PDB file of C-alpha atoms in Angstrom:
ATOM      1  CA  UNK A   1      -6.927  57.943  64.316  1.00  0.00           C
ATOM      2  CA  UNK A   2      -5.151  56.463  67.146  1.00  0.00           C
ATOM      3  CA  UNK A   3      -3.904  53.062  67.576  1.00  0.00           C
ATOM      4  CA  UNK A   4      -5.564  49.991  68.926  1.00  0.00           C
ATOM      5  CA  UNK A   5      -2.511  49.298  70.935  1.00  0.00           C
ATOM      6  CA  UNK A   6      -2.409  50.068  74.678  1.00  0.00           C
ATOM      7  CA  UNK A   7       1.380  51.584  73.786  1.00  0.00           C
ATOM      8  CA  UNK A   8       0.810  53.421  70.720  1.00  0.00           C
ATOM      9  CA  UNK A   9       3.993  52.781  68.175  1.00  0.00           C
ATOM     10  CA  UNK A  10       5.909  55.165  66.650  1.00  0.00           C
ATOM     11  CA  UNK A  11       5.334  54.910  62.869  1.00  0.00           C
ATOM     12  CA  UNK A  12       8.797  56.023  61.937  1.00  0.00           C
ATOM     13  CA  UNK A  13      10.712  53.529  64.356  1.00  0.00           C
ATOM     14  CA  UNK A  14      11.984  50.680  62.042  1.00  0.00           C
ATOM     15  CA  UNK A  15      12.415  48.477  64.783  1.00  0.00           C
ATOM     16  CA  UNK A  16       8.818  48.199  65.410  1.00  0.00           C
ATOM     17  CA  UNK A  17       7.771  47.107  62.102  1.00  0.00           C
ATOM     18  CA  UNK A  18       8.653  43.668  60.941  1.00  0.00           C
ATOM     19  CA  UNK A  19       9.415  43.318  57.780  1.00  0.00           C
ATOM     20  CA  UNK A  20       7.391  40.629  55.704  1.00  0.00           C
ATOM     21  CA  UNK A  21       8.830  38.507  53.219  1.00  0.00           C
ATOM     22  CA  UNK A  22       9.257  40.890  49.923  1.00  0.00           C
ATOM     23  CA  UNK A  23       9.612  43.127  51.358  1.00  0.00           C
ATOM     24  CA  UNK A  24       5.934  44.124  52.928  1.00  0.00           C
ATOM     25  CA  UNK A  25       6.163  45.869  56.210  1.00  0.00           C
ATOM     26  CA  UNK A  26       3.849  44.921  58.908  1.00  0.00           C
ATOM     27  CA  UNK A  27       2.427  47.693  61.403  1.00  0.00           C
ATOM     28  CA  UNK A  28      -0.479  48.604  64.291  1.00  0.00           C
ATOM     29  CA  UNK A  29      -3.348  50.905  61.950  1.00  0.00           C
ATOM     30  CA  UNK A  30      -2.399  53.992  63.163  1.00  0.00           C
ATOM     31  CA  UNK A  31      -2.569  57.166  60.879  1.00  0.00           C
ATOM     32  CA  UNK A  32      -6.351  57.615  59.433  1.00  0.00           C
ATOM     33  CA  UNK A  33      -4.901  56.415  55.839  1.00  0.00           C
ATOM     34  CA  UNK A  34      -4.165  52.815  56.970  1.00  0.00           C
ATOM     35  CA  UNK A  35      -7.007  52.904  59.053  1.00  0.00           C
ATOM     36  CA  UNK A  36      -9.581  53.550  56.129  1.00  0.00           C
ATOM     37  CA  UNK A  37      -7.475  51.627  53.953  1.00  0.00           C
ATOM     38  CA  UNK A  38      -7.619  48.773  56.128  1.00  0.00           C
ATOM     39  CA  UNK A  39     -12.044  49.318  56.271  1.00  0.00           C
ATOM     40  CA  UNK A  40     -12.058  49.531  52.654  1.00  0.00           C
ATOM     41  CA  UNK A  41     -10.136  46.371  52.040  1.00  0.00           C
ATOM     42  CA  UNK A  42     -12.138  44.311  54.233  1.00  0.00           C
ATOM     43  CA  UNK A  43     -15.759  46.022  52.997  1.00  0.00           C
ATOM     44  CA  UNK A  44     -14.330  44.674  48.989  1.00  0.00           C
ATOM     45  CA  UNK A  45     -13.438  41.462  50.084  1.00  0.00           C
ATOM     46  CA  UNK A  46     -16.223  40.906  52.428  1.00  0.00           C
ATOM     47  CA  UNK A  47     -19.010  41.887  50.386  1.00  0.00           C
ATOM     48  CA  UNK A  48     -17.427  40.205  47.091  1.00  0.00           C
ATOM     49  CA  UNK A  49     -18.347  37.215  49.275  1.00  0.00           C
ATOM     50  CA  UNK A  50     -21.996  37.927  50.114  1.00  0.00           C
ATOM     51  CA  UNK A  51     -21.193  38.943  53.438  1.00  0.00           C
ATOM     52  CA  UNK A  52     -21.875  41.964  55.461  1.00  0.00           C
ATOM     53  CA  UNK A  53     -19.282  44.000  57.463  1.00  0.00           C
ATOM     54  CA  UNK A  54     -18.613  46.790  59.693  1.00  0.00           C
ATOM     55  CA  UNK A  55     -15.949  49.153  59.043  1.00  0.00           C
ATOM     56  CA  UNK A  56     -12.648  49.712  61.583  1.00  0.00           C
ATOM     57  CA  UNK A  57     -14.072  51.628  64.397  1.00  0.00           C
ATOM     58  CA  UNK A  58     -12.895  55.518  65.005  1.00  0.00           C
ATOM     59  CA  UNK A  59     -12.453  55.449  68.436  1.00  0.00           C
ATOM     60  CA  UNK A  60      -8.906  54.220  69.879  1.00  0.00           C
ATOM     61  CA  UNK A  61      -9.225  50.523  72.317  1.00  0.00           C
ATOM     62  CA  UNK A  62      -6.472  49.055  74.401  1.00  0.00           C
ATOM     63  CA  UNK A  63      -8.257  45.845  74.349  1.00  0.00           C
ATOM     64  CA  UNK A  64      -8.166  45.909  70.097  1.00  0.00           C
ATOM     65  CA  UNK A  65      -4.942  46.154  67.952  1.00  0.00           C
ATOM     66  CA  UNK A  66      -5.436  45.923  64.096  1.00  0.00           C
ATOM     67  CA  UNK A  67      -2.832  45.235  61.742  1.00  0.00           C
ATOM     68  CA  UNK A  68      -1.926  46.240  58.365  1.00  0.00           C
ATOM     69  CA  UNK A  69       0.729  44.713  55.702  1.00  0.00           C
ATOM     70  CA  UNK A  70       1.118  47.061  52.992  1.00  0.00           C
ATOM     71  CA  UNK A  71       3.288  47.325  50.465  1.00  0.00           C
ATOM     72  CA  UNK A  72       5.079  50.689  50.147  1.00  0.00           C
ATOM     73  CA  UNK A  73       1.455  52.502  50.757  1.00  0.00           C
ATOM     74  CA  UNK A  74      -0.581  50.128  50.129  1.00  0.00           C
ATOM     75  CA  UNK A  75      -2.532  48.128  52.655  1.00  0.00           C
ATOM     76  CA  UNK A  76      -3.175  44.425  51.644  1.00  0.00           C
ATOM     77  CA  UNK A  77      -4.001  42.922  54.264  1.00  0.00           C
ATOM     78  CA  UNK A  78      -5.274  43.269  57.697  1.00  0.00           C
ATOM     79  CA  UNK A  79      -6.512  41.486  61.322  1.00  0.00           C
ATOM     80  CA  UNK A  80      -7.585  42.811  64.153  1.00  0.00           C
ATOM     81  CA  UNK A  81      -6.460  40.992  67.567  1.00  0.00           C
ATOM     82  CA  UNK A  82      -8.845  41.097  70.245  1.00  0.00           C
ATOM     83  CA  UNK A  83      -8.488  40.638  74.077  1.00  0.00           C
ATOM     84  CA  UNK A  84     -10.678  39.718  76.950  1.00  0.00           C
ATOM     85  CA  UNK A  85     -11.659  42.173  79.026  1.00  0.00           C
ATOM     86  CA  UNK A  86     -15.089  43.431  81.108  1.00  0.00           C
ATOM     87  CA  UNK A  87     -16.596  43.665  77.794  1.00  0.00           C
ATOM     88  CA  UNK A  88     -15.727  40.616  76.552  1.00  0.00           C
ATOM     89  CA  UNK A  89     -15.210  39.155  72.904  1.00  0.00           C
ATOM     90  CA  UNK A  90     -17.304  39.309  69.865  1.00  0.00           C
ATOM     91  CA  UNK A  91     -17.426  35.245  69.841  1.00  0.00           C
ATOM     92  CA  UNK A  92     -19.125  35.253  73.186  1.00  0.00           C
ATOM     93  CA  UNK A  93     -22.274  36.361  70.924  1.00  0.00           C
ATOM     94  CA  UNK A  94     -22.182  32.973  69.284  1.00  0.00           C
ATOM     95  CA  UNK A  95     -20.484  30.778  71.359  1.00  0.00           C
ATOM     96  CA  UNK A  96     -20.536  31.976  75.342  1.00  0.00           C
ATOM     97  CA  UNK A  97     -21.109  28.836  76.910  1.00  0.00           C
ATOM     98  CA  UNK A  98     -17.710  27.568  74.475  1.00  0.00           C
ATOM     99  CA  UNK A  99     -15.807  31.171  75.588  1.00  0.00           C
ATOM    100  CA  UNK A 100     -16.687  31.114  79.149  1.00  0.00           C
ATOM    101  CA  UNK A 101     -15.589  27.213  79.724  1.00  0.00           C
ATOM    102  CA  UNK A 102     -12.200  28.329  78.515  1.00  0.00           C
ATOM    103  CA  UNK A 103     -12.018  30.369  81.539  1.00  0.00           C
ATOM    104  CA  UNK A 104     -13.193  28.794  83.741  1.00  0.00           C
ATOM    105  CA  UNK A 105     -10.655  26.113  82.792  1.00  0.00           C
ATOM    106  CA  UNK A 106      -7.742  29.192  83.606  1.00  0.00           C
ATOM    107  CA  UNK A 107      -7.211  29.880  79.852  1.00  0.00           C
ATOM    108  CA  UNK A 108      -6.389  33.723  78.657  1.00  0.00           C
ATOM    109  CA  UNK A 109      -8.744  33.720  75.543  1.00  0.00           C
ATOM    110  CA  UNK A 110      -8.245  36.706  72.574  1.00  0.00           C
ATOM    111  CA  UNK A 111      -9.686  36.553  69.071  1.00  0.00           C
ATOM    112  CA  UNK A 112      -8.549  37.307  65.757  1.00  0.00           C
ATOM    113  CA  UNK A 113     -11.453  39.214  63.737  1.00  0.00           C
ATOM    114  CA  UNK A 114     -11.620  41.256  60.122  1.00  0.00           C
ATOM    115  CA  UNK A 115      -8.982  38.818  58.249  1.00  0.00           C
ATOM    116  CA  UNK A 116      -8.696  40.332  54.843  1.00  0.00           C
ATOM    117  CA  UNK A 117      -6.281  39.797  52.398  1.00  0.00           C
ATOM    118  CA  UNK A 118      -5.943  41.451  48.983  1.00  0.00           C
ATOM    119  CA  UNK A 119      -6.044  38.385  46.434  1.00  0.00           C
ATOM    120  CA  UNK A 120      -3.888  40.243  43.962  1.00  0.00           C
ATOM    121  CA  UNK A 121      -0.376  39.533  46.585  1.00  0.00           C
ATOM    122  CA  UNK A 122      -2.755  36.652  48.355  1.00  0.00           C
ATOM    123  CA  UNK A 123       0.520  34.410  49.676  1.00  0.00           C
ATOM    124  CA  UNK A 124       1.364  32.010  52.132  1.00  0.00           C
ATOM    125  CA  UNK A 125       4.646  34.142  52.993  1.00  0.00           C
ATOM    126  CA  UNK A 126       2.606  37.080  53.832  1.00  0.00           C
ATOM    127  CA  UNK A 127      -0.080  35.380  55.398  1.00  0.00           C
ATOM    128  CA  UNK A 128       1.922  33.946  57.945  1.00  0.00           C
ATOM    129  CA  UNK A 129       4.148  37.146  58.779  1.00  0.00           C
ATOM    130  CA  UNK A 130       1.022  38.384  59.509  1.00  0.00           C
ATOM    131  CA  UNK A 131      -0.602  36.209  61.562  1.00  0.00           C
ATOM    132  CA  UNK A 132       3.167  35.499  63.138  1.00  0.00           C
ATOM    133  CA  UNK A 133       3.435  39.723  64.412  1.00  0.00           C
ATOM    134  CA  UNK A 134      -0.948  39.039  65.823  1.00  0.00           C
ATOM    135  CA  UNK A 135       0.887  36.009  67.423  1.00  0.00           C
ATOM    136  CA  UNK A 136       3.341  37.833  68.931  1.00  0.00           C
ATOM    137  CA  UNK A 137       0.805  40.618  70.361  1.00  0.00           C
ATOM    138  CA  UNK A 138      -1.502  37.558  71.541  1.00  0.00           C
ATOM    139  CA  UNK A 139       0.694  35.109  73.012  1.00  0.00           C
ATOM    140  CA  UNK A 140       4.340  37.037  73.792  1.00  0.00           C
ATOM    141  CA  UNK A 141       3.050  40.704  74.813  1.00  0.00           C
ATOM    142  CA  UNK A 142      -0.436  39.846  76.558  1.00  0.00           C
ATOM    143  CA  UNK A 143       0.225  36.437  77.600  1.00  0.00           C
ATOM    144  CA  UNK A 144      -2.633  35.185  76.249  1.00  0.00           C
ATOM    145  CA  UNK A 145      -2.988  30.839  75.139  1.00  0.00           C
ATOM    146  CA  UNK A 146      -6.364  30.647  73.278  1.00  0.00           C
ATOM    147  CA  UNK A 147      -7.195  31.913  69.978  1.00  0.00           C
ATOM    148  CA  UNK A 148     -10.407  31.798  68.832  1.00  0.00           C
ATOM    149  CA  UNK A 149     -11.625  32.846  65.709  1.00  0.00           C
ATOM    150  CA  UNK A 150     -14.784  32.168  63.929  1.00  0.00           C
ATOM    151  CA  UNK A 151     -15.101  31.170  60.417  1.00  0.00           C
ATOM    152  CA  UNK A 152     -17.482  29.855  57.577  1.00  0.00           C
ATOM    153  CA  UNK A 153     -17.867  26.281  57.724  1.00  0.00           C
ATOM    154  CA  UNK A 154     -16.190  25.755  54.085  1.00  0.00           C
ATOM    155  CA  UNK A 155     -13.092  27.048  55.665  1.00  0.00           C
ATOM    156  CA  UNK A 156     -12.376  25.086  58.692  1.00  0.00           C
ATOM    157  CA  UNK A 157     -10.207  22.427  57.028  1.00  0.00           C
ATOM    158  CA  UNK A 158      -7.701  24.821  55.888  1.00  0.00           C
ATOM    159  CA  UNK A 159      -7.327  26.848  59.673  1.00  0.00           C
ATOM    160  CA  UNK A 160      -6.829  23.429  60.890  1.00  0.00           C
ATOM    161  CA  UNK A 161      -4.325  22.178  58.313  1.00  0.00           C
ATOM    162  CA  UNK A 162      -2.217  25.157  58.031  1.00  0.00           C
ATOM    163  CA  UNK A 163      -2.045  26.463  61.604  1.00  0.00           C
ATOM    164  CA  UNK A 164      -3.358  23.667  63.704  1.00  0.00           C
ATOM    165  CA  UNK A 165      -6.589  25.182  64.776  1.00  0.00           C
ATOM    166  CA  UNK A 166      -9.420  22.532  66.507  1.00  0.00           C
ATOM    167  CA  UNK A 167     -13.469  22.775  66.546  1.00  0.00           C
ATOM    168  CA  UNK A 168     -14.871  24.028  69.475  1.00  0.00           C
ATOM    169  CA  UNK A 169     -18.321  25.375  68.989  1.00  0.00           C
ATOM    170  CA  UNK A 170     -20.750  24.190  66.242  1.00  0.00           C
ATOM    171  CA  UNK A 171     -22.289  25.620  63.310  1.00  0.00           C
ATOM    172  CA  UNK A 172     -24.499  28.625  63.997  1.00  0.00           C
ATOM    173  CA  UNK A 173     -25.528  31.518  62.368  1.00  0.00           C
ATOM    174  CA  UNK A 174     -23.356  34.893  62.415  1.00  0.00           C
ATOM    175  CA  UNK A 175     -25.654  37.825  62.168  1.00  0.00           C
ATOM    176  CA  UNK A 176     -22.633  40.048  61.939  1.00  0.00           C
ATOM    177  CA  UNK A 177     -21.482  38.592  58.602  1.00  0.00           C
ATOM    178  CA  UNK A 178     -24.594  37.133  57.248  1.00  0.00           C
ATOM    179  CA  UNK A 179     -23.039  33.816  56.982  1.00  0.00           C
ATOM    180  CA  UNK A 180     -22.816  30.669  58.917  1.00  0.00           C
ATOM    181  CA  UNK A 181     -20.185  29.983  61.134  1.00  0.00           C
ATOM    182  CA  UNK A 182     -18.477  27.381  63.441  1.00  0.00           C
ATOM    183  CA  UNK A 183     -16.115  28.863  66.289  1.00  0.00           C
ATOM    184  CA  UNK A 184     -12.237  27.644  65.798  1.00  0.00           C
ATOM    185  CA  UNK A 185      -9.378  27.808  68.648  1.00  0.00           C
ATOM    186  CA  UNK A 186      -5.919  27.447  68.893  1.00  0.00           C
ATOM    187  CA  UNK A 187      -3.424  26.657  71.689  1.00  0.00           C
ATOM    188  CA  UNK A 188      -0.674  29.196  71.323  1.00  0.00           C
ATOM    189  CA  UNK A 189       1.913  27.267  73.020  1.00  0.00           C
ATOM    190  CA  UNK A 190       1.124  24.764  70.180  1.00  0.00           C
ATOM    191  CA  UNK A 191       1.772  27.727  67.302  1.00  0.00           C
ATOM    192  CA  UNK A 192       4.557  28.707  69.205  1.00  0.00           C
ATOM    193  CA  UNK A 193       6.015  25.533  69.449  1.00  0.00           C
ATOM    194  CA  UNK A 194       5.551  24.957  65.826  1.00  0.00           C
ATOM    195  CA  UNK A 195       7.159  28.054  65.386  1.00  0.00           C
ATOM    196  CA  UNK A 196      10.264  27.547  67.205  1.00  0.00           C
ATOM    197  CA  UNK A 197      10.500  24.060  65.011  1.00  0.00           C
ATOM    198  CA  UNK A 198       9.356  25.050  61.584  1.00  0.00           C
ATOM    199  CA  UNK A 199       9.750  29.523  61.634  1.00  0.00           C
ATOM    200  CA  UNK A 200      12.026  30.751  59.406  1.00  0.00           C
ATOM    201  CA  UNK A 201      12.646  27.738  56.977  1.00  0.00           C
ATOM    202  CA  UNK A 202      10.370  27.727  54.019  1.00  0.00           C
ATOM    203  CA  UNK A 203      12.286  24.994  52.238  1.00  0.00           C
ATOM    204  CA  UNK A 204      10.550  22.682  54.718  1.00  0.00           C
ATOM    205  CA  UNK A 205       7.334  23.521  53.357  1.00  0.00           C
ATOM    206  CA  UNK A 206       8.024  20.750  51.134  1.00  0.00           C
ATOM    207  CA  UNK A 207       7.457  18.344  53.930  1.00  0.00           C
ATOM    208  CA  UNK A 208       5.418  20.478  56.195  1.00  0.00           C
ATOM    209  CA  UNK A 209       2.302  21.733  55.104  1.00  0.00           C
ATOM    210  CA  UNK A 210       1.161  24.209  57.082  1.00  0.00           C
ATOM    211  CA  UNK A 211       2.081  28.073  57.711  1.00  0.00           C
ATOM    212  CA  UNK A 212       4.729  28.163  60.029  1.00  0.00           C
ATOM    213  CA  UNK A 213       7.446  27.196  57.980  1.00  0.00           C
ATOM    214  CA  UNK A 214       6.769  31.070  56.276  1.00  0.00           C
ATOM    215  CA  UNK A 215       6.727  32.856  59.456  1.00  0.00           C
ATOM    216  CA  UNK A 216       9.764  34.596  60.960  1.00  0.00           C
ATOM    217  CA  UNK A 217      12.630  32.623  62.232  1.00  0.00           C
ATOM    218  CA  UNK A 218      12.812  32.653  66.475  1.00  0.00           C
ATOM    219  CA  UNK A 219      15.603  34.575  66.421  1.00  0.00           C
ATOM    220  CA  UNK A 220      14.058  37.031  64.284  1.00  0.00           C
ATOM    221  CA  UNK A 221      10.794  36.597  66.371  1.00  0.00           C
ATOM    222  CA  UNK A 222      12.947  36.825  69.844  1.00  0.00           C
ATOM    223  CA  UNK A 223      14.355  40.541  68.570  1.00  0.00           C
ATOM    224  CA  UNK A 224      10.594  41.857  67.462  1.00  0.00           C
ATOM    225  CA  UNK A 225      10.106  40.504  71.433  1.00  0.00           C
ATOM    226  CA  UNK A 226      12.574  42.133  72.970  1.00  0.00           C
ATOM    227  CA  UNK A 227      11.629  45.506  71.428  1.00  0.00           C
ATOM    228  CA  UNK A 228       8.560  45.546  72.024  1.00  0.00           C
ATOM    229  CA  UNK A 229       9.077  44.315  76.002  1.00  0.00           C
ATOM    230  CA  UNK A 230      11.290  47.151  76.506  1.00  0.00           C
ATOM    231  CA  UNK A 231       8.410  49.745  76.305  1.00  0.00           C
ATOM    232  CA  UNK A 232       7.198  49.769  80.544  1.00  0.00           C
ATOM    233  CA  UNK A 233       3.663  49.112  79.906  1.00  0.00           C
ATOM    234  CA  UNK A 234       4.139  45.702  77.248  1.00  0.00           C
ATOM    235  CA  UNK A 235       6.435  44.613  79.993  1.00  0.00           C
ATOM    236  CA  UNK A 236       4.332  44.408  82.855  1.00  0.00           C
ATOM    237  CA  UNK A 237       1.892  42.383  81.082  1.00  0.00           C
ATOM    238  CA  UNK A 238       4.202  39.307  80.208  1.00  0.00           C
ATOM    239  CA  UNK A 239       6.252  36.743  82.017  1.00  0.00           C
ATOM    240  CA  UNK A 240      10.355  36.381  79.817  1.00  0.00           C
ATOM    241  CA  UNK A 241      10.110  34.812  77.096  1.00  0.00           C
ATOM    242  CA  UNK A 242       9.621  31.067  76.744  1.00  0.00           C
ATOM    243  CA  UNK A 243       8.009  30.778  79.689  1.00  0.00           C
ATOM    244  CA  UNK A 244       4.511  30.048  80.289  1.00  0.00           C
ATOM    245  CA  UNK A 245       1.937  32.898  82.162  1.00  0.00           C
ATOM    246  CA  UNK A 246       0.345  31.666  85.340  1.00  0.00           C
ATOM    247  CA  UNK A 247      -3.651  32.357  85.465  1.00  0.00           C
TER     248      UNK A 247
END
């Protein structure tokens, strides 16, 4: 299989991958292995829950990157980071009229879809180094400021606790899953402005509660940047660092 990514990595470049806490690595889904890896983790978890899914697609996207932490071989979790484009998301089934005011309002909207992660190394740690390299692809390489993701009802308290995410479309029913839903989004300057406060420092998860304290520090964060900038084509598609993208 080939990658999601626009700029297919090279598998064997260590700078590339970011390296989770203990030591799980963090990569784009690119050989068939990780790929089918990746479909069956999310197929066990999904339908342990009642739900239906839909495995990894075969064909290659630039508008869809997926994700894999593994651990030496193993893939334990995954997410697949989706951007806007002609086609347009898979929340704009549920919630268009929610999607399309974001734009209209000048906001770059992506979504994060097919979350799974293996409840046998389930951790905050690796949760967040995972959601912190989607972050990076979201915000830093495509410029994007809205994240919207759609989950079950029962689970919107925790999205907004740990990463700060708000209500913005109501409950409805998601054919795709099988399962109700309400739609979720996130400003990105606000995660990455938690992230240049809290990233890096877990100690301070004693006083701050939610997943950024887990994440990877922003110097670590500015290096993954940097390489990933220096290939032409991430480059053209993001203003330096820091600095907000104009509509």
């Amino acid at each position: 299989m080939q990658s999601l990514l626009a700029t297919p990595y090279d598998p064997n470049e260590p700078l590339i991958d970011a390296i989770a806490p203990q030591g799980f690595k963090i990569r784009p889904a690119e050989s068939w292995g990780e790929r089918s890896s990746a479909s069956l983790l999310i197929n066990r978890l999904y339908s342990g829950r009642g739900y239906k899914s839909n495995s990894l697609p075969d064909d290659a996207s630039p508008n869809r990157v997926t994700l894999v932490a593994s651990d030496h071989e193993s893939v334990v979790g995954t997410v697949t980071v989706g951007f806007d484009s002609d086609e347009r998301l898979l929340v704009d089934d549920l919630f268009p009229d929610e999607v399309d005011a974001l734009r209209e309002s000048g906001r770059k909207v992506c979504e994060f879809t097919k979350l799974a992660m293996d409840g046998v190394v389930r951790s905050q740690r690796v949760l967040a180094a995972l959601f912190h390299v989607a972050f990076i692809h979201a915000h830093l390489i495509r410029g994007c400021d809205s994240l919207l993701i759609e989950v079950n009802p029962r689970h919107t308290r925790y999205y907004e606790a740990k990463l700060g995410f708000e209500v913005l479309g109501p409950e409805r029913m998601n054919l795709r899953v099988n399962a109700p839903a309400v739609l979720l989004a996130l400003d990105l300057w606000h995660a990455h402005e938690q992230i240049i406060r809290f990233g890096g420092n877990p100690d301070l998860s004693a006083i701050e509660k939610s997943l950024y304290p887990f994440g990877f520090s922003p110097s670590e964060e500015v290096g993954i940047v940097g390489r990933l900038r220096s290939r032409p084509s991430s480059a053209s598609q993001t203003g330096p660092f820091g600095e907000r993208m104009s509509s």
